[in-house]
Coordinates of C-alpha atoms in Angstrom, one line a residue:
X1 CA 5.7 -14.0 -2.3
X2 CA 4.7 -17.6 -3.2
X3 CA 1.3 -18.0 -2.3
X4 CA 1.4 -22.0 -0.8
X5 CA 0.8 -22.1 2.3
X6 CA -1.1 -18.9 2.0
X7 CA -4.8 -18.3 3.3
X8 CA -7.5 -16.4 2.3
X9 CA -8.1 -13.0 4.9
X10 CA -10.0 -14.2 7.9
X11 CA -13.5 -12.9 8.1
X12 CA -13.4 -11.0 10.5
X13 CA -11.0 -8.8 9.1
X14 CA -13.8 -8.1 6.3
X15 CA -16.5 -6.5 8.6
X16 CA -14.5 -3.0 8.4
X17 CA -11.1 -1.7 7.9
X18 CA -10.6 -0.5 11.4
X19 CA -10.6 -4.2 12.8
X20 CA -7.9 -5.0 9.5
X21 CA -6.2 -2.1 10.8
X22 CA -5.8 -3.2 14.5
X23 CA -4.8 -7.0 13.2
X24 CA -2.0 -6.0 11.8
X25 CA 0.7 -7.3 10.6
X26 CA -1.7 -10.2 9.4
X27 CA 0.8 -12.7 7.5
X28 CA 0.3 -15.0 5.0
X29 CA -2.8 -13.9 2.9
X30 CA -3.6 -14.8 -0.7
X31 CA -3.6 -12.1 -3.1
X32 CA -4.3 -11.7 -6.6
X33 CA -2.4 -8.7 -8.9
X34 CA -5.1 -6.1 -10.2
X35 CA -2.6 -3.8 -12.0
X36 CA 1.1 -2.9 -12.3
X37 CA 2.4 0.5 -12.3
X38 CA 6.4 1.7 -11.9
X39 CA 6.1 2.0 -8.4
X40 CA 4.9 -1.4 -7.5
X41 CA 1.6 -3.1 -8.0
X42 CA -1.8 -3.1 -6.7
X43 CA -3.2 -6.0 -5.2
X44 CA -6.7 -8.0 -4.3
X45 CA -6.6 -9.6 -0.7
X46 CA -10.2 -9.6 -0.4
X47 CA -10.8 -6.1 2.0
X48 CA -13.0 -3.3 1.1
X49 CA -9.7 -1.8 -1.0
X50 CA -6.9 -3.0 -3.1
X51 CA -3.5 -2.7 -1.6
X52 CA 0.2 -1.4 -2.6
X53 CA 2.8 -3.9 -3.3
X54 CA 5.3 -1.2 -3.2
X55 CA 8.3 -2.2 -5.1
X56 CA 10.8 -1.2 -2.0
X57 CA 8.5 -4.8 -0.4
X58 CA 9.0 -6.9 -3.2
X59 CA 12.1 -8.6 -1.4
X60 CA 14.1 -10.1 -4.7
X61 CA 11.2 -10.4 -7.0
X62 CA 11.7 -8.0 -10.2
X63 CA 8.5 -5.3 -10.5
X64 CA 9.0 -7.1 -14.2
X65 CA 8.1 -10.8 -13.3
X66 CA 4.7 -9.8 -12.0
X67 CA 1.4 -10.3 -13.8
X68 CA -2.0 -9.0 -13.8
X69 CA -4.0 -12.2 -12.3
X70 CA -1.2 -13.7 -10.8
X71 CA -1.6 -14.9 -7.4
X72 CA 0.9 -14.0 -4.6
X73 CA 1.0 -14.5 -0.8
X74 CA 1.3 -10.8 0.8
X75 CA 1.7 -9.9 4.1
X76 CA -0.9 -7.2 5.2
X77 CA 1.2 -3.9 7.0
X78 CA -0.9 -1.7 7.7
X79 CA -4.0 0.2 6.9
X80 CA -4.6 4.1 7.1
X81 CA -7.8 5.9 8.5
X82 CA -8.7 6.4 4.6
X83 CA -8.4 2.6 3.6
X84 CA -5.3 2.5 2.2
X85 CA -3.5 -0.9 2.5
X86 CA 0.3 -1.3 2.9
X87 CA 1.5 -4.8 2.0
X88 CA 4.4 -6.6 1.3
X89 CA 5.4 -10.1 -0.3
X90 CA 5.0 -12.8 2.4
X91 CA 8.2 -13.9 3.8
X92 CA 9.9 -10.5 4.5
X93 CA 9.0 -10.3 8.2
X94 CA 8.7 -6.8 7.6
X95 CA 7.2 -4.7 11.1
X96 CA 3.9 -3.2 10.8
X97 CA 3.6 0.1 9.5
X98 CA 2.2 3.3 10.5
X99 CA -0.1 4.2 7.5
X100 CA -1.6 7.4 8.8
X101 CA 1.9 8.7 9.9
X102 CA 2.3 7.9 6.6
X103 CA -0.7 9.6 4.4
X104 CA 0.3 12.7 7.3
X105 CA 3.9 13.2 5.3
X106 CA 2.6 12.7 2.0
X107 CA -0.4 15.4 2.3
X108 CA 2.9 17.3 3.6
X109 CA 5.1 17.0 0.6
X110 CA 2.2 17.4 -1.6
X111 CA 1.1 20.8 0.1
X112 CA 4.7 21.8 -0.5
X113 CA 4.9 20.7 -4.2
X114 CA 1.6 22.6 -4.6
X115 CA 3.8 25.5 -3.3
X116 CA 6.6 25.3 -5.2
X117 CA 4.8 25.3 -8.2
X118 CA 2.5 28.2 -7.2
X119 CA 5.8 30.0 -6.4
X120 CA 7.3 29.6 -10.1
X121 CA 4.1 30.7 -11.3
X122 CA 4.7 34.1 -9.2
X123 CA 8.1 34.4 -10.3
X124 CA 7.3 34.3 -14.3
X125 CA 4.4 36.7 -14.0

């Protein structure tokens, strides 16, 4: 996660997220930390969106030790066809990811909480 030795995204990985999407995984690009939230934190690599530091990619950095405006070297996963980034702290070697696999399940389990919930409401009518 230390950012030394870390480089600024190339730009041509700027121009639009499908080429970011088809470099990756891009390692070793500087990142500053935009917010922190209990899941991970959200980070500023210099692409059209910020990306997720999920805590599960924090390697052994605590969610705790990380600041708002700190900079932190991330490794760039993957991308999804809506923009969202996936990245992890540099030095993980972690395989690239397949973000719209990804957004696929969660618009799953969402649907199916949706459900659930509409279900209960049934039940106590």
């Amino acid at each position: 996660g230390s950012p030394h030795g870390c480089s600024d995204l190339p730009t041509e990985f700027l121009s639009s997220m499908d080429a970011l999407r088809k470099a990756c995984p891009i390692r070793g690009i500087s990142a500053v930390i935009r917010n922190v939230v209990k899941f991970g934190a959200f980070v500023d690599f210099g692409g059209e969106n910020d990306g997720l530091l999920h805590s599960s990619k924090l390697g052994n950095v605590p969610l705790e030790s990380l600041l708002i405006g700190q900079e932190v070297g991330i490794d760039i996963l993957g991308v999804s066809k809506f923009g969202r980034t996936s990245v992890a702290l540099t030095g993980q070697n972690l395989p690239i990811e397949d973000m719209d696999d990804h957004d696929q399940k969660r618009r799953v389990a969402l649907r199916k909480g949706s459900d659930i919930k509409q279900a209960k409401r049934q039940r106590t009518k």
